[in-house]
Amino acid sequence: MMKEERVIEELRETVCRLHAELVRYNLVAWTAGNVSGRVPGRDLFVIKPSGVSYDDLTPESIVVCDLDGELVEGSLAPSSDTAAHAYVYRNMPEVNGVVHTHSTYASAWAARGEAIPCVLTAMADEFGGEIPIGPFALIGNDDIGKGIVETLNGHRSRAVLMQNHGVFTIGESPKAAVKAAVMCEDVARTVHVSRQLGEPLPIAQDDIDRLYDRYQNVYGQRSSR
Amino acid sequence: MMKEERVIEELRETVCRLHAELVRYNLVAWTAGNVSGRVPGRDLFVIKPSGVSYDDLTPESIVVCDLDGELVEGSLAPSSDTAAHAYVYRNMPEVNGVVHTHSTYASAWAARGEAIPCVLTAMADEFGGEIPIGPFALIGNDDIGKGIVETLNGHRSRAVLMQNHGVFTIGESPKAAVKAAVMCEDVARTVHVSRQLGEPLPIAQDDIDRLYDRYQNVYGQRSSR
Amino acid sequence: MMKEERVIEELRETVCRLHAELVRYNLVAWTAGNVSGRVPGRDLFVIKPSGVSYDDLTPESIVVCDLDGELVEGSLAPSSDTAAHAYVYRNMPEVNGVVHTHSTYASAWAARGEAIPCVLTAMADEFGGEIPIGPFALIGNDDIGKGIVETLNGHRSRAVLMQNHGVFTIGESPKAAVKAAVMCEDVARTVHVSRQLGEPLPIAQDDIDRLYDRYQNVYGQRSSR
Amino acid sequence: MMKEERVIEELRETVCRLHAELVRYNLVAWTAGNVSGRVPGRDLFVIKPSGVSYDDLTPESIVVCDLDGELVEGSLAPSSDTAAHAYVYRNMPEVNGVVHTHSTYASAWAARGEAIPCVLTAMADEFGGEIPIGPFALIGNDDIGKGIVETLNGHRSRAVLMQNHGVFTIGESPKAAVKAAVMCEDVARTVHVSRQLGEPLPIAQDDIDRLYDRYQNVYGQRSSR
């Protein structure tokens, strides 16, 4: 097997396995959520096939697409969200992983078209401020992808709430994008619950800045960031 | 074993296994939910026996009934909801699977007699608009079945919230009906959570139409619809 | 082994195993909930030992008490709620199983001292009407037991919400009492969720009566009631 | 192996295993929560390494720190919350276990800067009254540790809600601190849910005192306290 084939094979395994995290954290119902990962150094990415249940996902079932979202390798049709993932990879070269879910609390904020305010230190750490709202967009062309990129470009947040729809998260790796999806739902839920009984206290902008800066540069094992 | 016997045996296995999805998605407590499936080409359907726990369900314990809801085969009494399932099969020939649950959020809308408004693209995809309310009806005759059929006939939604009661979903297969039950609870919860802190933004009717049309015709693997 | 010893051994196994249902349905945190069962024909019952985690429960660890709540057999101290269970067995001869939990939604109603109104057909089936509130009572004497018995005597409901405390349920068997605890939390949650966004529709009293009568006499497998 | 080495090895195993309780009770998302334990008779404690997933935790990966929070043994960087744990151990000699989580309901109260009122007998038992709020404090120096100690010194509660942040709990053992974290989230959720539909009834102070006194002195197996 050539080296490049091995890289794609390993990426398929990684992306297949990461879908189990969406299930574990209750971010998805039935087949409504997907993870993709860019093939390093190639204009390709791998993504979940459409309408396949998480139990039945195997590395082999993960399909390979080019950056126009066209199927390059695999026997199944790619996720119906493939065009949005492809648009992100085409326009954000620093992104190597994309995740899409309809997780409950994040989608509830999205249905109101309301950004999640940064009232938790964990939000400042992970998202550097509020989690923003992207536009309402129909599936079937580049509108969703454009909405993601225009909202996240130049924004600290790696998560965007697409209005009336759900969440897209991005990362320097598929795992980082999955982490952002998990943390996005976690803070969406906590801030929701907090606001049910009153108004959460704001965090001063310079405290948010300090928390974000520290977390991006200090947290975790240096080699495993 | 004759071919028809094998068809019924396989259907019992499928319907038995699908009950595990009700458990997995927390749609049922104790024994309060059931799945049935029509025997292809016969005036028969298979359904959960009454009051049996999901752990104890086996393909053999699934009973066979005729379209009047009378037990045809099996040693246990059929589900107390059998008459409602039978009425649906008698009156909706395109339906091959029926599911009933008291899932929390859907039943909460049902207790207020309030339809779930279509404010999520996933709802437009799956249900083509709001999830409607059916009448209050007592168990013991055809009232529940009639309420389901009168509400869903000519309606895009494959789910109905029976007032003060719970959910019935229908599908072209038992699996499709289970999917509708899972998605119904998912959107019932998300729209509930969204409305707790304000008013979700409406989706324009022609956007709902486009989303519904596309999802019904494009989503998933062509062969596995 | 004498026949009576075998009866007690089997009851210990049953009661041990039923605690797993409290865990499965998320009715308990840490060690805060317990199941007991009356020894048929004897002034004895078996109950969970105090402060033992559900993972560590074994049939042998379940203790035997007399109807004054005194330890008769077993090496561990009985549950701190033993006096309440004992009082129920002394004063309600038809009761053969008692369950106590602090399940979230039921305890939330209990903290407001508010009965759960009967707005779901499943509540009419199982509880025959509202789930009532019992008095505030301290642990350490017969006050909790008295509160349970005075509230449930002559009441259809097999569950009582003890004010600021939690739930006690009773049954003709330990399994029936566990079922009541599971269904109590289920309807407590659904009615809570329903009321968060408005007022649930009432069910007419004679409909409640008909539902209750039917469920008590028709539901389930005749032999397994 | 010397006796002291064995003590540390066992403590690492205990602390490693206790992290699974944080996962089981849904107190943590991704890697955001940690348990530590003091080495008996030594100015050392063991704690989770930073940014390591709960699935990958092994006793060997748990690191040993001195009471200034400096790494003494282990190949991974200690938790980013190590300074707060260290401050508690330096200033509260009776504490042998510390737990930190961002559990949803407790953090929701923390985001509003609101103490959880004691309206459940289980709260009176475990916390002896309300669960207090600590100050807003940034990570990176002793501010969080100071906030914990100043809030809990002389307070019955073994849990503190750090404003806009999350929960810290303390105990005479790591297990006791984990129990406090589990019970804190449990009562935070129940009181939250109760207040969603009205005002929970207060418990009189002398009843709280009696419940607390009894629970601290009577509950559980005498030897396993």
Coordinates of N, CA and C in Angstrom, one line a residue, chain D residues 43-213:
Chain D
D43 N 3.3 16.0 52.4 CA 2.9 17.2 51.7 C 2.8 17.0 50.2
L44 N 2.0 16.0 49.8 CA 1.9 15.6 48.4 C 0.4 15.3 48.2
F45 N 0.0 15.5 46.9 CA -1.3 15.0 46.5 C -1.2 14.5 45.1
V46 N -2.2 13.6 44.7 CA -2.2 13.1 43.3 C -3.4 13.7 42.6
I47 N -3.3 13.9 41.3 CA -4.3 14.6 40.5 C -4.3 14.2 39.1
K48 N -5.4 14.4 38.4 CA -5.5 14.1 37.0 C -4.5 14.9 36.2
P49 N -3.9 14.3 35.1 CA -3.1 15.1 34.2 C -4.0 16.0 33.3
S50 N -3.5 17.0 32.8 CA -4.2 18.0 32.0 C -4.6 17.5 30.6
G51 N -5.9 17.8 30.3 CA -6.3 17.5 28.9 C -6.4 16.1 28.5
V52 N -6.3 15.1 29.4 CA -6.3 13.7 29.1 C -7.8 13.2 29.2
S53 N -8.3 12.5 28.2 CA -9.7 12.0 28.2 C -9.9 11.0 29.3
Y54 N -11.1 10.9 29.8 CA -11.4 9.9 30.9 C -11.2 8.5 30.5
D55 N -11.4 8.2 29.2 CA -11.2 6.8 28.7 C -9.7 6.5 28.8
D56 N -8.8 7.4 28.6 CA -7.4 7.1 28.6 C -6.7 7.2 29.9
L57 N -7.4 7.6 31.0 CA -6.8 7.7 32.3 C -6.4 6.3 32.8
T58 N -5.2 6.2 33.3 CA -4.7 5.0 34.0 C -4.1 5.5 35.3
P59 N -4.0 4.5 36.3 CA -3.3 4.9 37.5 C -2.0 5.5 37.3
E60 N -1.2 5.0 36.3 CA 0.1 5.5 36.0 C 0.1 6.9 35.5
S61 N -1.0 7.3 34.8 CA -1.1 8.7 34.2 C -1.4 9.7 35.3
I62 N -1.9 9.3 36.4 CA -2.2 10.3 37.5 C -0.9 10.8 38.0
V63 N -0.8 12.1 38.2 CA 0.5 12.7 38.6 C 0.6 13.0 40.1
V64 N 1.8 13.1 40.6 CA 2.0 13.5 42.0 C 2.5 14.9 42.1
C65 N 1.9 15.8 42.9 CA 2.4 17.1 43.1 C 2.7 17.4 44.5
D66 N 3.5 18.5 44.7 CA 3.7 18.9 46.1 C 2.6 20.0 46.4
L67 N 2.6 20.5 47.6 CA 1.5 21.4 48.0 C 1.6 22.8 47.4
D68 N 2.7 23.0 46.7 CA 2.7 24.3 45.9 C 2.2 24.0 44.5
G69 N 1.8 22.7 44.2 CA 1.2 22.4 42.9 C 2.3 22.1 41.9
E70 N 3.6 21.9 42.4 CA 4.6 21.6 41.4 C 4.7 20.1 41.2
L71 N 4.9 19.6 40.0 CA 5.0 18.2 39.6 C 6.2 17.6 40.3
V72 N 5.9 16.5 41.0 CA 6.9 15.7 41.7 C 7.2 14.4 41.0
E73 N 6.1 13.8 40.5 CA 6.3 12.5 39.8 C 5.2 12.3 38.8
G74 N 5.6 11.8 37.6 CA 4.7 11.6 36.5 C 5.2 12.2 35.3
S75 N 4.8 11.7 34.1 CA 5.4 12.1 32.8 C 4.5 13.2 32.1
L76 N 3.3 13.4 32.7 CA 2.4 14.4 32.1 C 2.2 15.6 32.9
A77 N 1.8 16.7 32.2 CA 1.6 18.0 33.0 C 0.3 17.8 33.8
P78 N 0.4 18.3 35.1 CA -0.8 18.2 35.9 C -2.0 19.1 35.4
S79 N -3.2 18.7 35.9 CA -4.4 19.5 35.6 C -4.1 21.0 35.7
S80 N -4.8 21.8 34.8 CA -4.6 23.2 34.9 C -5.3 23.8 36.1
D81 N -6.0 23.0 36.9 CA -6.6 23.4 38.1 C -5.8 23.0 39.3
T82 N -4.6 22.5 39.1 CA -3.8 22.0 40.2 C -3.5 23.1 41.3
A83 N -3.3 24.3 40.9 CA -3.0 25.4 41.8 C -4.1 25.5 42.8
A84 N -5.4 25.4 42.4 CA -6.5 25.5 43.2 C -6.6 24.4 44.2
H85 N -6.4 23.2 43.7 CA -6.3 22.0 44.6 C -5.2 22.2 45.7
A86 N -4.0 22.6 45.2 CA -2.9 22.7 46.1 C -3.2 23.7 47.2
Y87 N -3.8 24.8 46.9 CA -4.1 25.9 47.9 C -5.1 25.3 48.9
V88 N -6.1 24.5 48.5 CA -7.0 23.9 49.5 C -6.2 23.0 50.4
Y89 N -5.4 22.1 49.9 CA -4.6 21.2 50.7 C -3.7 22.0 51.7
R90 N -3.1 23.0 51.2 CA -2.2 23.8 52.1 C -3.0 24.4 53.3
N91 N -4.2 24.9 53.0 CA -4.9 25.7 54.0 C -6.1 25.0 54.7
M92 N -6.4 23.8 54.3 CA -7.5 23.0 55.0 C -6.9 21.6 55.3
P93 N -6.2 21.5 56.4 CA -5.5 20.2 56.7 C -6.5 19.0 56.9
E94 N -7.8 19.3 57.2 CA -8.7 18.2 57.3 C -9.2 17.7 56.0
V95 N -8.9 18.3 54.9 CA -9.4 17.9 53.6 C -8.4 17.0 52.9
N96 N -8.9 15.8 52.5 CA -8.0 14.8 51.8 C -8.4 14.5 50.4
G97 N -9.5 15.2 49.9 CA -9.9 15.0 48.6 C -10.6 16.3 48.0
V98 N -10.3 16.6 46.8 CA -10.9 17.8 46.1 C -11.4 17.4 44.8
V99 N -12.6 17.9 44.4 CA -13.1 17.6 43.1 C -13.6 18.9 42.4
H100 N -13.3 19.0 41.1 CA -13.8 20.2 40.3 C -14.5 19.7 39.1
T101 N -15.7 20.3 38.9 CA -16.5 20.0 37.7 C -17.2 21.3 37.2
H102 N -17.6 21.2 35.9 CA -18.5 22.3 35.4 C -19.9 21.7 35.2
S103 N -20.4 20.9 36.2 CA -21.7 20.2 36.0 C -22.8 21.2 35.7
T104 N -23.7 20.8 34.9 CA -24.6 21.8 34.2 C -25.4 22.6 35.2
Y105 N -26.2 22.0 36.1 CA -27.1 22.8 36.9 C -26.4 23.6 38.0
A106 N -25.3 23.0 38.6 CA -24.6 23.7 39.6 C -23.9 24.9 38.9
S107 N -23.4 24.7 37.7 CA -22.7 25.9 37.0 C -23.7 26.9 36.5
A108 N -25.0 26.5 36.3 CA -26.0 27.5 36.0 C -26.3 28.4 37.1
W109 N -26.4 27.8 38.4 CA -26.5 28.7 39.5 C -25.3 29.6 39.7
A110 N -24.1 29.0 39.4 CA -22.9 29.8 39.6 C -22.8 30.9 38.6
A111 N -23.4 30.7 37.4 CA -23.3 31.8 36.4 C -24.2 33.0 36.8
R112 N -25.2 32.7 37.6 CA -26.1 33.8 38.1 C -25.5 34.3 39.4
G113 N -24.5 33.7 39.9 CA -23.9 34.1 41.2 C -24.9 33.9 42.4
E114 N -25.7 32.8 42.3 CA -26.8 32.6 43.2 C -26.6 31.3 44.0
A115 N -26.6 31.4 45.3 CA -26.5 30.2 46.2 C -27.7 29.3 46.0
I116 N -27.6 28.0 46.2 CA -28.7 27.1 46.1 C -29.4 27.0 47.4
P117 N -30.7 27.4 47.5 CA -31.3 27.4 48.8 C -31.6 26.0 49.3
C118 N -31.7 25.8 50.6 CA -31.8 24.5 51.1 C -33.3 24.2 51.3
V119 N -33.9 23.6 50.3 CA -35.3 23.3 50.3 C -35.6 21.8 50.1
L120 N -34.6 21.0 50.3 CA -34.7 19.5 50.2 C -34.1 18.9 51.4
T121 N -34.7 17.9 52.0 CA -34.1 17.2 53.1 C -32.7 16.6 52.8
A122 N -32.6 16.2 51.5 CA -31.3 15.6 51.1 C -30.2 16.7 51.1
M123 N -30.5 17.9 50.9 CA -29.6 19.0 51.0 C -29.2 19.3 52.4
A124 N -30.2 19.3 53.3 CA -29.9 19.5 54.7 C -29.0 18.4 55.2
D125 N -29.3 17.1 54.8 CA -28.5 16.0 55.2 C -27.0 16.2 54.8
E126 N -26.8 16.5 53.5 CA -25.5 16.4 52.9 C -24.7 17.7 53.1
F127 N -25.4 18.8 53.0 CA -24.7 20.1 53.0 C -25.0 21.0 54.2
G128 N -26.0 20.6 54.9 CA -26.3 21.3 56.2 C -26.9 22.7 56.0
G129 N -27.4 23.0 54.8 CA -27.9 24.3 54.5 C -27.7 24.6 53.0
E130 N -27.7 25.9 52.7 CA -27.5 26.3 51.3 C -26.1 25.9 50.8
I131 N -26.0 25.8 49.5 CA -24.6 25.7 48.8 C -24.2 27.0 48.4
P132 N -23.1 27.5 49.0 CA -22.7 29.0 48.8 C -22.0 29.3 47.5
I133 N -22.0 30.6 47.2 CA -21.3 31.1 46.0 C -19.9 31.6 46.4
G134 N -18.9 31.2 45.6 CA -17.6 31.8 45.8 C -17.4 32.9 44.8
P135 N -16.3 33.7 44.9 CA -16.0 34.8 44.1 C -15.7 34.4 42.6
F136 N -15.8 35.4 41.7 CA -15.3 35.3 40.4 C -13.8 35.3 40.5
A137 N -13.1 34.4 39.9 CA -11.6 34.4 40.0 C -11.0 33.8 38.8
L138 N -9.9 34.4 38.3 CA -9.2 33.9 37.1 C -8.3 32.8 37.5
I139 N -8.0 31.9 36.6 CA -7.1 30.8 36.7 C -5.7 31.5 36.6
G140 N -4.7 30.8 37.2 CA -3.3 31.3 36.9 C -2.6 31.7 38.2
N141 N -3.3 31.9 39.3 CA -2.6 32.2 40.5 C -3.5 31.6 41.7
D142 N -3.4 32.1 42.9 CA -4.1 31.5 44.0 C -5.5 32.0 44.2
D143 N -6.0 32.8 43.3 CA -7.3 33.4 43.5 C -8.5 32.4 43.6
I144 N -8.4 31.4 42.8 CA -9.5 30.4 42.9 C -9.4 29.6 44.2
G145 N -8.2 29.2 44.5 CA -8.0 28.5 45.8 C -8.4 29.3 47.0
K146 N -8.0 30.5 47.0 CA -8.4 31.4 48.1 C -10.0 31.5 48.2
G147 N -10.6 31.7 47.0 CA -12.1 31.8 47.0 C -12.7 30.6 47.6
I148 N -12.2 29.4 47.2 CA -12.8 28.2 47.8 C -12.6 28.1 49.3
V149 N -11.4 28.4 49.8 CA -11.1 28.2 51.2 C -11.9 29.3 52.0
E150 N -11.9 30.5 51.5 CA -12.6 31.6 52.3 C -14.1 31.3 52.3
T151 N -14.6 30.7 51.3 CA -16.1 30.4 51.3 C -16.4 29.2 52.2
L152 N -15.6 28.2 52.1 CA -15.9 26.9 52.8 C -15.4 26.8 54.2
N153 N -14.4 27.7 54.6 CA -14.0 27.6 56.0 C -15.1 28.1 56.9
G154 N -15.4 27.2 57.8 CA -16.5 27.6 58.8 C -17.9 27.4 58.3
H155 N -18.0 26.9 57.0 CA -19.3 26.6 56.4 C -19.6 25.1 56.5
R156 N -20.8 24.7 56.7 CA -21.1 23.3 56.7 C -20.9 22.7 55.3
S157 N -21.3 23.5 54.3 CA -21.3 22.9 52.9 C -19.9 22.5 52.5
R158 N -19.8 21.3 51.9 CA -18.5 20.8 51.3 C -18.5 21.1 49.8
A159 N -19.4 22.0 49.3 CA -19.4 22.3 47.9 C -19.5 23.9 47.8
V160 N -18.8 24.4 46.8 CA -18.8 25.9 46.6 C -19.0 26.1 45.1
L161 N -19.9 27.0 44.8 CA -20.2 27.3 43.4 C -19.3 28.6 43.0
M162 N -18.3 28.4 42.2 CA -17.4 29.5 41.9 C -18.1 30.3 40.8
Q163 N -18.3 31.6 41.0 CA -19.1 32.4 40.1 C -18.6 32.4 38.6
N164 N -19.6 32.2 37.7 CA -19.3 32.1 36.3 C -18.4 30.9 35.9
H165 N -18.2 30.0 36.8 CA -17.2 29.0 36.6 C -17.8 27.5 36.7
G166 N -17.9 27.1 38.0 CA -18.3 25.7 38.2 C -18.2 25.4 39.7
V167 N -18.0 24.1 40.0 CA -18.1 23.6 41.4 C -16.7 23.1 41.9
F168 N -16.4 23.4 43.1 CA -15.4 22.7 43.8 C -16.0 22.0 45.0
T169 N -15.6 20.7 45.3 CA -16.1 20.1 46.5 C -14.9 19.5 47.2
I170 N -15.0 19.4 48.5 CA -13.9 18.9 49.4 C -14.5 17.7 50.2
G171 N -13.6 16.9 50.7 CA -14.0 15.8 51.6 C -12.9 15.3 52.4
E172 N -13.2 14.4 53.4 CA -12.2 13.8 54.2 C -11.5 12.7 53.4
S173 N -12.0 12.4 52.2 CA -11.4 11.4 51.3 C -11.8 11.8 49.9
P174 N -11.0 11.4 48.9 CA -11.4 11.7 47.5 C -12.8 11.2 47.2
K175 N -13.2 10.0 47.8 CA -14.5 9.5 47.5 C -15.6 10.4 48.1
A176 N -15.3 10.9 49.3 CA -16.3 11.8 49.9 C -16.5 13.1 49.1
A177 N -15.4 13.6 48.5 CA -15.5 14.8 47.7 C -16.2 14.5 46.4
V178 N -16.0 13.3 45.8 CA -16.8 12.9 44.6 C -18.3 12.8 45.0
K179 N -18.6 12.2 46.1 CA -20.0 12.1 46.5 C -20.6 13.5 46.6
A180 N -19.9 14.4 47.2 CA -20.4 15.8 47.4 C -20.6 16.4 46.0
A181 N -19.7 16.1 45.0 CA -19.9 16.7 43.6 C -21.2 16.1 43.0
V182 N -21.4 14.8 43.2 CA -22.6 14.1 42.7 C -23.9 14.7 43.3
M183 N -23.8 14.8 44.6 CA -25.0 15.3 45.3 C -25.3 16.8 45.0
C184 N -24.2 17.5 44.9 CA -24.4 19.0 44.6 C -25.1 19.1 43.2
E185 N -24.7 18.4 42.2 CA -25.4 18.5 40.9 C -26.8 18.0 41.1
D186 N -27.0 16.9 41.9 CA -28.4 16.4 42.0 C -29.3 17.4 42.6
V187 N -28.9 18.0 43.7 CA -29.8 19.0 44.4 C -29.9 20.3 43.5
A188 N -28.8 20.7 42.9 CA -28.8 21.9 42.0 C -29.9 21.7 40.9
R189 N -30.0 20.5 40.4 CA -31.0 20.2 39.3 C -32.4 20.2 39.9
T190 N -32.6 19.5 41.0 CA -33.9 19.4 41.6 C -34.5 20.7 42.0
V191 N -33.6 21.5 42.7 CA -34.1 22.8 43.1 C -34.4 23.7 41.9
H192 N -33.5 23.6 40.9 CA -33.8 24.4 39.7 C -35.1 24.0 39.1
V193 N -35.3 22.7 38.9 CA -36.6 22.3 38.3 C -37.8 22.7 39.1
S194 N -37.6 22.6 40.4 CA -38.7 23.0 41.3 C -39.1 24.5 41.2
R195 N -38.0 25.3 41.1 CA -38.3 26.8 41.0 C -38.8 27.2 39.6
Q196 N -38.7 26.3 38.6 CA -39.2 26.7 37.3 C -40.7 26.9 37.3
L197 N -41.4 26.3 38.2 CA -42.8 26.4 38.2 C -43.4 27.0 39.5
G198 N -42.5 27.7 40.2 CA -43.0 28.4 41.4 C -41.9 28.4 42.5
E199 N -42.3 28.7 43.7 CA -41.3 28.9 44.8 C -41.3 27.6 45.7
P200 N -40.2 26.9 45.8 CA -40.1 25.8 46.7 C -40.4 26.3 48.2
L201 N -41.0 25.4 49.0 CA -41.3 25.7 50.4 C -40.0 25.7 51.2
P202 N -39.8 26.7 52.0 CA -38.6 26.7 52.9 C -38.6 25.5 53.9
I203 N -37.5 25.1 54.4 CA -37.4 24.2 55.5 C -36.9 25.0 56.7
A204 N -37.6 24.9 57.9 CA -37.2 25.7 59.0 C -35.7 25.4 59.5
Q205 N -35.0 26.4 59.9 CA -33.6 26.2 60.3 C -33.4 25.1 61.3
D206 N -34.2 25.0 62.3 CA -33.9 23.9 63.3 C -34.2 22.5 62.7
D207 N -35.1 22.4 61.7 CA -35.2 21.2 61.0 C -34.0 20.8 60.2
I208 N -33.5 21.9 59.5 CA -32.2 21.7 58.8 C -31.1 21.2 59.7
D209 N -31.0 21.9 60.9 CA -30.0 21.5 61.8 C -30.1 20.0 62.3
R210 N -31.3 19.6 62.6 CA -31.5 18.3 63.1 C -31.2 17.2 62.0
L211 N -31.6 17.5 60.7 CA -31.3 16.6 59.6 C -29.8 16.5 59.4
Y212 N -29.1 17.6 59.4 CA -27.7 17.6 59.2 C -27.0 16.8 60.3
D213 N -27.4 17.1 61.5 CA -26.7 16.5 62.7 C -26.9 14.9 62.6

